[in-house]
Coordinates of N, CA and C in Angstrom, one line a residue:
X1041 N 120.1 106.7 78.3 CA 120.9 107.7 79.0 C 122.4 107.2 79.2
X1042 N 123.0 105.6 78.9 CA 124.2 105.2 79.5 C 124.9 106.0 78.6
X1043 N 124.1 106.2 77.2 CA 125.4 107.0 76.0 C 125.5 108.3 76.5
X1044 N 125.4 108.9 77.3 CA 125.1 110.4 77.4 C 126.6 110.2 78.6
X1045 N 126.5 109.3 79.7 CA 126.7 109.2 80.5 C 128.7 108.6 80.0
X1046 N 128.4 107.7 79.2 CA 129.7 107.0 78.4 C 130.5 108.4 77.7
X1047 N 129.9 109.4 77.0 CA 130.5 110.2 76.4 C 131.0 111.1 77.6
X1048 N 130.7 111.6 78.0 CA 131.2 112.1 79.2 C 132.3 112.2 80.2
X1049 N 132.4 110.6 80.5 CA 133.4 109.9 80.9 C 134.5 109.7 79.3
X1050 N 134.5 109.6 78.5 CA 135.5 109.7 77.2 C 135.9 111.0 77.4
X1051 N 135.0 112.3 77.4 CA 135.4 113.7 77.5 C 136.5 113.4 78.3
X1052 N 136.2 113.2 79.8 CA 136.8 113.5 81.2 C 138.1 113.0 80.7
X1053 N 137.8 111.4 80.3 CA 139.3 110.8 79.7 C 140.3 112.0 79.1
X1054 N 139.6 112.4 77.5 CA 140.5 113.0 77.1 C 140.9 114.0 77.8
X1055 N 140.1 115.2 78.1 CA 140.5 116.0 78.7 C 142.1 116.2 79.7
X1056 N 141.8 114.9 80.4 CA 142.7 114.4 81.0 C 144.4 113.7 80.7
X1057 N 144.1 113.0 79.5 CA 145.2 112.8 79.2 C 145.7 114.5 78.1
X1058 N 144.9 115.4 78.1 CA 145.9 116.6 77.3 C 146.4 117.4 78.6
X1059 N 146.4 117.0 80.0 CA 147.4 117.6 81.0 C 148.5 117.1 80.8
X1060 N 149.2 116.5 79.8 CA 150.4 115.8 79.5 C 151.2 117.2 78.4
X1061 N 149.8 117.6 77.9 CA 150.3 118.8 77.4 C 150.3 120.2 77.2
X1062 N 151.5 121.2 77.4 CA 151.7 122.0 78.3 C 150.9 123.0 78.0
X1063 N 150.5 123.0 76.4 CA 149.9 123.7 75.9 C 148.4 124.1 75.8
X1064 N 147.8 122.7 76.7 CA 146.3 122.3 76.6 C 146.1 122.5 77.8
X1065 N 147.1 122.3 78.9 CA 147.2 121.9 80.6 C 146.0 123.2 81.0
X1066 N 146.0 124.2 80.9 CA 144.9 125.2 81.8 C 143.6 124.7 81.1
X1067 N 143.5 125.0 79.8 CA 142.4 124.5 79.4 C 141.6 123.4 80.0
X1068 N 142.4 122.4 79.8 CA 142.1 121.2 80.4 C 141.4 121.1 81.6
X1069 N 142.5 121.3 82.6 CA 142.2 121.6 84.2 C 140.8 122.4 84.6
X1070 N 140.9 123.4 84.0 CA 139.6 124.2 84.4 C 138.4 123.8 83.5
X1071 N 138.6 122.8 82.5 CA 137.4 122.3 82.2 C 136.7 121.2 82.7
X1072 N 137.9 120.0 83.3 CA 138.0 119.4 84.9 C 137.6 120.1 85.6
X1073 N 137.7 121.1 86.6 CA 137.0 121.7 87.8 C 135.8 122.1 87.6
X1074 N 135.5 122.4 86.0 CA 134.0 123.0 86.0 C 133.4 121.5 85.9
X1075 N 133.8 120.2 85.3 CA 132.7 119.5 85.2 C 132.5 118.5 86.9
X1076 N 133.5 119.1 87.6 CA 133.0 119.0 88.6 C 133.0 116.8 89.2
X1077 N 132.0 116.5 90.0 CA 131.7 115.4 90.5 C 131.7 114.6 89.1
X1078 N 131.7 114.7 87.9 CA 131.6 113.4 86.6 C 133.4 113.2 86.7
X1079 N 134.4 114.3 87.0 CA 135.9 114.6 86.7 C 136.3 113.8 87.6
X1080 N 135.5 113.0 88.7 CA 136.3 112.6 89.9 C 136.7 111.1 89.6
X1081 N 136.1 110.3 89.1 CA 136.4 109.0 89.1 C 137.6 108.7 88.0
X1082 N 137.4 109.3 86.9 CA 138.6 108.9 86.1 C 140.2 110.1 86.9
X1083 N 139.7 111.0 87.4 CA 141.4 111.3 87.9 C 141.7 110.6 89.2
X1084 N 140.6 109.9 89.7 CA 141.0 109.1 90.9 C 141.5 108.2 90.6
X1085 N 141.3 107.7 89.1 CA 142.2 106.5 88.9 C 143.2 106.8 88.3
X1086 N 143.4 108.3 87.6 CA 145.3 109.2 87.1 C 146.0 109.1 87.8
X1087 N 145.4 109.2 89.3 CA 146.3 109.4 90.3 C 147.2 107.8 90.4
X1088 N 147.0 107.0 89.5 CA 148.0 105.1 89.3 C 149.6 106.0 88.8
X1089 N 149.5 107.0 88.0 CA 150.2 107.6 87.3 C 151.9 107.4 88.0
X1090 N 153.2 107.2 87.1 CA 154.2 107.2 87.6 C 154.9 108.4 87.2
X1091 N 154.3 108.9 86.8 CA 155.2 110.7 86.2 C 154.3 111.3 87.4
X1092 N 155.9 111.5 88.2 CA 155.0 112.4 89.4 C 154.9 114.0 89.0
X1093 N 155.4 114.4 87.8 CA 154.3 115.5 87.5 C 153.2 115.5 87.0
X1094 N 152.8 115.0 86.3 CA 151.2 114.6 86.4 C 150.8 114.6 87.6
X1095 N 151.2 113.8 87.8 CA 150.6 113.6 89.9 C 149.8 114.6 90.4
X1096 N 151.3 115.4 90.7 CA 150.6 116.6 91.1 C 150.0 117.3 90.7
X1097 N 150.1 117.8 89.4 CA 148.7 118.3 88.8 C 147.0 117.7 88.9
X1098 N 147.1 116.3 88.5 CA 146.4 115.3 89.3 C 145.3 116.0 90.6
X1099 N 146.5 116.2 91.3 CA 145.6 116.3 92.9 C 145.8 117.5 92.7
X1100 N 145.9 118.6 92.2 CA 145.6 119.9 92.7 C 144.3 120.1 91.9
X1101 N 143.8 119.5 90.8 CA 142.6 119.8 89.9 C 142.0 119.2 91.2
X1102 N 142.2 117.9 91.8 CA 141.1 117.0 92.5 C 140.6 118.0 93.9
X1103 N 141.9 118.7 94.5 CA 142.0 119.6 95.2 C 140.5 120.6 95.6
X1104 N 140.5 121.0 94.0 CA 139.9 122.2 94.2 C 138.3 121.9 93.1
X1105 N 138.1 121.0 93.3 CA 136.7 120.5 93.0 C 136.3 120.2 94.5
X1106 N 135.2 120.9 94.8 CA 134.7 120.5 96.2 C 133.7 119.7 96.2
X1107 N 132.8 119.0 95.3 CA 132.4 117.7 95.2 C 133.2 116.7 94.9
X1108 N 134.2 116.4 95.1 CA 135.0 115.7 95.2 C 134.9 114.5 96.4
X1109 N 134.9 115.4 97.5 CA 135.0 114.2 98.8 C 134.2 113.2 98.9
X1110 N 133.5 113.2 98.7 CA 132.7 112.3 98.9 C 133.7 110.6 98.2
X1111 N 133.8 111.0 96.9 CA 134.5 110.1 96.0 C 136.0 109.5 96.7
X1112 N 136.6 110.9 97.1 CA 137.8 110.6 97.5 C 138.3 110.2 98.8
X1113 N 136.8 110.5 99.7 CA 136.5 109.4 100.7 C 136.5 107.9 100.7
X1114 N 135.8 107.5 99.9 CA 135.2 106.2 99.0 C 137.0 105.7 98.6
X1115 N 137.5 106.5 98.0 CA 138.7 105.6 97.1 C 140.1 105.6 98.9
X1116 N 139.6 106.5 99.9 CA 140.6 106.5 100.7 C 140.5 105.1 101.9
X1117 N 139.0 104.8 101.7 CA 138.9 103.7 102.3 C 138.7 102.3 101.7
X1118 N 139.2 102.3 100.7 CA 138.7 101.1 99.9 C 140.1 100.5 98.6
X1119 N 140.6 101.5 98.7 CA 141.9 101.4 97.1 C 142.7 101.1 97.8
X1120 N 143.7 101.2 96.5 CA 145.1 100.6 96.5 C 146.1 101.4 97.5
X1121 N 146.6 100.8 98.8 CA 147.5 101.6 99.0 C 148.3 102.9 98.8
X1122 N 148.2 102.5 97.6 CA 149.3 103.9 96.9 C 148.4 105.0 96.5
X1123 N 147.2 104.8 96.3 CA 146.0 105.5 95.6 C 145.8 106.0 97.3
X1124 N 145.6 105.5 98.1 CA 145.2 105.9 99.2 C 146.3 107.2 100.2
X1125 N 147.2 106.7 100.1 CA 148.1 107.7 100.3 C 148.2 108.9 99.3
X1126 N 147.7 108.8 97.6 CA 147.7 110.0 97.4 C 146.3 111.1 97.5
X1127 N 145.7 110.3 97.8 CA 144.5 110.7 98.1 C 144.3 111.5 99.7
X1128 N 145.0 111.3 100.1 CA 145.2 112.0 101.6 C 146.1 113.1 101.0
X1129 N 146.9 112.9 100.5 CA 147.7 114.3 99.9 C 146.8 115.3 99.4
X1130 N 145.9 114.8 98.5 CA 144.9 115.8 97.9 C 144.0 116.3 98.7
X1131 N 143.9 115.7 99.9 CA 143.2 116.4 101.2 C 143.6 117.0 101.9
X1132 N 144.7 116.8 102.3 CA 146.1 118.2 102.7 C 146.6 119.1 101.9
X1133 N 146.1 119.1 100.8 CA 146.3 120.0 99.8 C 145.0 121.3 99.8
X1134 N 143.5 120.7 100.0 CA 142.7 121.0 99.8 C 142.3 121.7 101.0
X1135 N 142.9 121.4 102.0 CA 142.7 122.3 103.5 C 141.3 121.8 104.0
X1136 N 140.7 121.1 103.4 CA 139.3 120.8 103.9 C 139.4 120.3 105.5
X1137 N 138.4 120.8 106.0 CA 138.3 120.4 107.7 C 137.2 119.3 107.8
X1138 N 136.4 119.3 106.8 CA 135.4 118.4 107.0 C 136.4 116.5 106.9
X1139 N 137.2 116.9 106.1 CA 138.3 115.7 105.8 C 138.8 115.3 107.2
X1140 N 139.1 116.1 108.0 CA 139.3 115.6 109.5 C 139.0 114.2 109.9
X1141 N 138.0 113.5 109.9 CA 137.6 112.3 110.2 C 138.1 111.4 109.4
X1142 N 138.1 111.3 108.4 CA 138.5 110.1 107.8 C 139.9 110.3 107.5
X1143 N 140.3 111.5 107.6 CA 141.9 111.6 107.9 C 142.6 110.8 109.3
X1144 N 141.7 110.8 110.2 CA 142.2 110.5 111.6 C 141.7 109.2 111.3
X1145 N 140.9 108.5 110.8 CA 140.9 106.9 110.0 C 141.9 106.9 109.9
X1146 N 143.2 107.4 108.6 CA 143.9 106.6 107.7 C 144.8 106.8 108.5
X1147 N 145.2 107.6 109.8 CA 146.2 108.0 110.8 C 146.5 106.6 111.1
X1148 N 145.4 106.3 111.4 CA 145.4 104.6 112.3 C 145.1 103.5 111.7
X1149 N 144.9 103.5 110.4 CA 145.2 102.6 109.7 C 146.2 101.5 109.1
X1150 N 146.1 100.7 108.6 CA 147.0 99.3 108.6 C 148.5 99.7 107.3
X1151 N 148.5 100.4 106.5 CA 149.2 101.1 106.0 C 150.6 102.2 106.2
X1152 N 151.6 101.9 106.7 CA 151.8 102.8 107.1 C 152.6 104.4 106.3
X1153 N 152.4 104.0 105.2 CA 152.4 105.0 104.3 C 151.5 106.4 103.9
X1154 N 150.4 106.0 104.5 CA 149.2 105.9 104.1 C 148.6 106.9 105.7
X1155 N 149.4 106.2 106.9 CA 149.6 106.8 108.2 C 150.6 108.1 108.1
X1156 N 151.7 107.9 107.9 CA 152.8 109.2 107.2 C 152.4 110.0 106.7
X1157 N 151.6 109.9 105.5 CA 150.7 110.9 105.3 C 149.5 111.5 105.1
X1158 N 149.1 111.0 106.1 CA 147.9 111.1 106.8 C 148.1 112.1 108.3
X1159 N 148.7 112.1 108.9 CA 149.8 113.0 109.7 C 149.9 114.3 108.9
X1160 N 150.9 114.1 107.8 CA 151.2 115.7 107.2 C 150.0 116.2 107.0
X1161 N 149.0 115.5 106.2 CA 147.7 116.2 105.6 C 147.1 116.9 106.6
X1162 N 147.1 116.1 107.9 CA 146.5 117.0 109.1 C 147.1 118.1 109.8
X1163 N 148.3 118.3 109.6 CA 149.0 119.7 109.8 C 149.0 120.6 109.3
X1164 N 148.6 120.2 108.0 CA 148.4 120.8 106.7 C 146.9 121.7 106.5
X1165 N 146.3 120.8 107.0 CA 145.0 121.6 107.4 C 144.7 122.4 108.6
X1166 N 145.8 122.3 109.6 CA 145.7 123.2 110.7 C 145.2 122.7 111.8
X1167 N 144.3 122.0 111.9 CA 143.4 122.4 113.3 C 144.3 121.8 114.8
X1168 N 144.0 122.5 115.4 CA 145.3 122.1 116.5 C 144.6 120.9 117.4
X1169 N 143.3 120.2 117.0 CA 142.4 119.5 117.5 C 143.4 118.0 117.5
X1170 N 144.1 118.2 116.4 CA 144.5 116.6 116.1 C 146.0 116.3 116.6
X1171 N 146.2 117.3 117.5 CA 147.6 117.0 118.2 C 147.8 116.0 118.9
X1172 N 146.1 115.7 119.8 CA 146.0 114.5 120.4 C 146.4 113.2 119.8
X1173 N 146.3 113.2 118.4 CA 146.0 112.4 117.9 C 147.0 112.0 117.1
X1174 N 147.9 112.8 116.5 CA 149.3 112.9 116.2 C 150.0 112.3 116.9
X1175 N 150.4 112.6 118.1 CA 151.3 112.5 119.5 C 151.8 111.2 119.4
X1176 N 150.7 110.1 119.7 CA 151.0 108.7 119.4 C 151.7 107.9 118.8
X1177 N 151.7 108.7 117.4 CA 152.0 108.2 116.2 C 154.0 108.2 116.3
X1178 N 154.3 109.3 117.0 CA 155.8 109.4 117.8 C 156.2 107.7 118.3
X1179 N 155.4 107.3 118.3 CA 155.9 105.9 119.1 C 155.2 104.6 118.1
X1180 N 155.0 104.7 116.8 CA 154.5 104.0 115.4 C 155.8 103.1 115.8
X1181 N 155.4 101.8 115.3 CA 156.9 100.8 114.8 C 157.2 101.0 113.8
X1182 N 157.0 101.9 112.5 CA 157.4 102.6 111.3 C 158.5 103.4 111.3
X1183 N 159.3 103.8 110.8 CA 160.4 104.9 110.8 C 159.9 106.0 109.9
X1184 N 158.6 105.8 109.3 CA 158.3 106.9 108.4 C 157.5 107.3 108.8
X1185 N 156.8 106.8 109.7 CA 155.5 107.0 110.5 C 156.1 108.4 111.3
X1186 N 156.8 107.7 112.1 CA 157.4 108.7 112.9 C 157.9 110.3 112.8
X1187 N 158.9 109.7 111.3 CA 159.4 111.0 111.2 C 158.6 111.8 110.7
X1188 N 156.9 111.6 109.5 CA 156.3 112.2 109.8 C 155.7 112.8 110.6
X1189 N 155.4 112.0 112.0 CA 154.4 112.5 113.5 C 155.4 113.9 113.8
X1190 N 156.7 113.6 113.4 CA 157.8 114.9 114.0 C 157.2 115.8 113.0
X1191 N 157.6 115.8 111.8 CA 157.4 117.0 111.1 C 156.0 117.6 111.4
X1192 N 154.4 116.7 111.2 CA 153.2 117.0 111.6 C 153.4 118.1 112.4
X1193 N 153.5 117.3 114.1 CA 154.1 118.5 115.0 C 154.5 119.6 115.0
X1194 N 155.6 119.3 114.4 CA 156.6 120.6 114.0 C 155.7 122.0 113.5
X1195 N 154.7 121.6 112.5 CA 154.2 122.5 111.9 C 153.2 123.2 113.0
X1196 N 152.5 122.8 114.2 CA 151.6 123.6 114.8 C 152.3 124.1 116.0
X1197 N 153.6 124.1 116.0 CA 154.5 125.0 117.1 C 153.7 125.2 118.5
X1198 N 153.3 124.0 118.7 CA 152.6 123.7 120.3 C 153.6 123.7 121.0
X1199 N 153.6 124.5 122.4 CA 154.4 123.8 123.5 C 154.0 123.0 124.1
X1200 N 153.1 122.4 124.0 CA 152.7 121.2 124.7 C 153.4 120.0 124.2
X1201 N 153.9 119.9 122.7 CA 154.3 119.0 122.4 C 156.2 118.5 122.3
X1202 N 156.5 120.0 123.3 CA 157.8 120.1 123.1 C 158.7 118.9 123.9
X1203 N 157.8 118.4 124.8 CA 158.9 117.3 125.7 C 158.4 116.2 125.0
X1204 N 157.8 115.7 124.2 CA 157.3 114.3 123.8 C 158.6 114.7 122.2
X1205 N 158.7 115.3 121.8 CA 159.1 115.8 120.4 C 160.7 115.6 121.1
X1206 N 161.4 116.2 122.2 CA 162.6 116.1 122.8 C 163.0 114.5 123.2
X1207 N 161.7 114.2 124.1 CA 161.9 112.5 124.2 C 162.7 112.1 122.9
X1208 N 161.8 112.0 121.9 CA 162.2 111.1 120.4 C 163.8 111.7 120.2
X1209 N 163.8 112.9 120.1 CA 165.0 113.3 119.6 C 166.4 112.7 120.3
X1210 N 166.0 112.2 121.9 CA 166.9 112.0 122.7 C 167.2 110.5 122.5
X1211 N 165.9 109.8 122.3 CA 165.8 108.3 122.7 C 165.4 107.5 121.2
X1212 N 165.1 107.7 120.4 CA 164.7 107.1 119.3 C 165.8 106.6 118.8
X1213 N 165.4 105.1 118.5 CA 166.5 104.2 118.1 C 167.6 104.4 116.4
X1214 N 166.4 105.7 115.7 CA 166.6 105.8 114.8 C 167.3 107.1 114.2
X1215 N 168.2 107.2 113.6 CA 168.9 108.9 114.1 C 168.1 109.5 113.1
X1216 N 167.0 109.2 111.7 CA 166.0 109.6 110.9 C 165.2 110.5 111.7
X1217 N 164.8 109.4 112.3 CA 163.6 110.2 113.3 C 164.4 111.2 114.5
X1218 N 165.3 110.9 115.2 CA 165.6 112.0 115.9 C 165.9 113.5 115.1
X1219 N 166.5 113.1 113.7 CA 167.0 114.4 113.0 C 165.5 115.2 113.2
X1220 N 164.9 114.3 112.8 CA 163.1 115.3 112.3 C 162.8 115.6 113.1
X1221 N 162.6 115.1 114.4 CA 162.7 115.7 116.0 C 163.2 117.3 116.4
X1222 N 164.4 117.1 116.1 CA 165.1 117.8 116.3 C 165.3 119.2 115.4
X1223 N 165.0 118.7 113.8 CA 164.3 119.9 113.1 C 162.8 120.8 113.4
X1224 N 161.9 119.9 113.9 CA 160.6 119.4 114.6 C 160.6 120.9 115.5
X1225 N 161.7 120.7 116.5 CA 161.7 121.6 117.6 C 162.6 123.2 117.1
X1226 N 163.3 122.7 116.3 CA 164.0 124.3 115.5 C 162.9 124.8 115.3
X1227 N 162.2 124.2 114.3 CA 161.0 124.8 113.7 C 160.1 126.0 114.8

């Protein structure tokens, strides 16, 4: 059965590398989405890729395969920083709610890259549950941290969060983060 299993993964490969080409790219993709959970491991590791067009395409195929999480859980708590961060992207992309949890993991995680966007992915998905949980992040020793926690905010137009969002814009050491603050609250 491993040859059955080996050709498959070769498929996924190639398949994969003809999203490079413009002319194969739909083909491709939706042949990726139909094969579903065998598609996840080799684009979890495309996602190394430094042509951030690929990238994106990348995570929007990963996106919209819904056996995916599981995998992309697995690579969010275990990979390379940079894989980790884009793997939260693909879960802000995907709007999944079940992702909640282990999104509010990588919030508070040792990464702060990985925290930045882990923030957007959860605004990105909506639920106004994780405002709690965002809020904090306003006061991260990161500067990226932060000015993501602003934009996150920004997007669920809570008034609850409008004097914590004004704090920063007033008192943050950093004029990055007050701008996002301060866009934060136009918003």
């Amino acid at each position: 059965m491993d040859w059955f299993t080996n050709s498959k993964q070769n498929e996924v490969k190639k398949l994969i590398a003809q999203l490079a080409d413009s002319t194969k790219r739909n083909a491709s993709a939706q042949e990726l989405i139909r094969l579903g959970a065998e598609s996840v491991p080799p684009l979890i590791d495309a996602l190394q890729t430094q042509d951030l067009n690929l990238l994106a395409i990348y995570q929007q195929i990963l996106a919209r395969i819904p056996s995916a999480s599981p995998e992309l859980t697995k690579a969010l708590r275990a990979a390379h920083p940079i894989i980790r961060g884009r793997v939260v992207e693909v879960f802000g992309l995907s709007k999944d709610k079940h992702a909640i949890p282990v999104l509010l993991e990588a919030l508070h995680g040792e990464f702060f890259t990985v925290r930045a966007r882990a923030a957007l992915a959860l605004a990105n998905i909506g639920d106004r549950l994780v405002i709690s949980e965002i809020l904090p992040m306003l006061k991260d020793r990161e500067t990226e941290v932060r000015i993501a926690a602003c934009a996150a905010l920004g997007c669920f137009n809570d008034p609850s969060t409008f004097d914590e969002l004004a704090n920063v814009a007033l008192d943050d050491t950093m004029i990055e983060v007050r701008q996002a603050a301060v866009i934060a609250l136009g918003d």
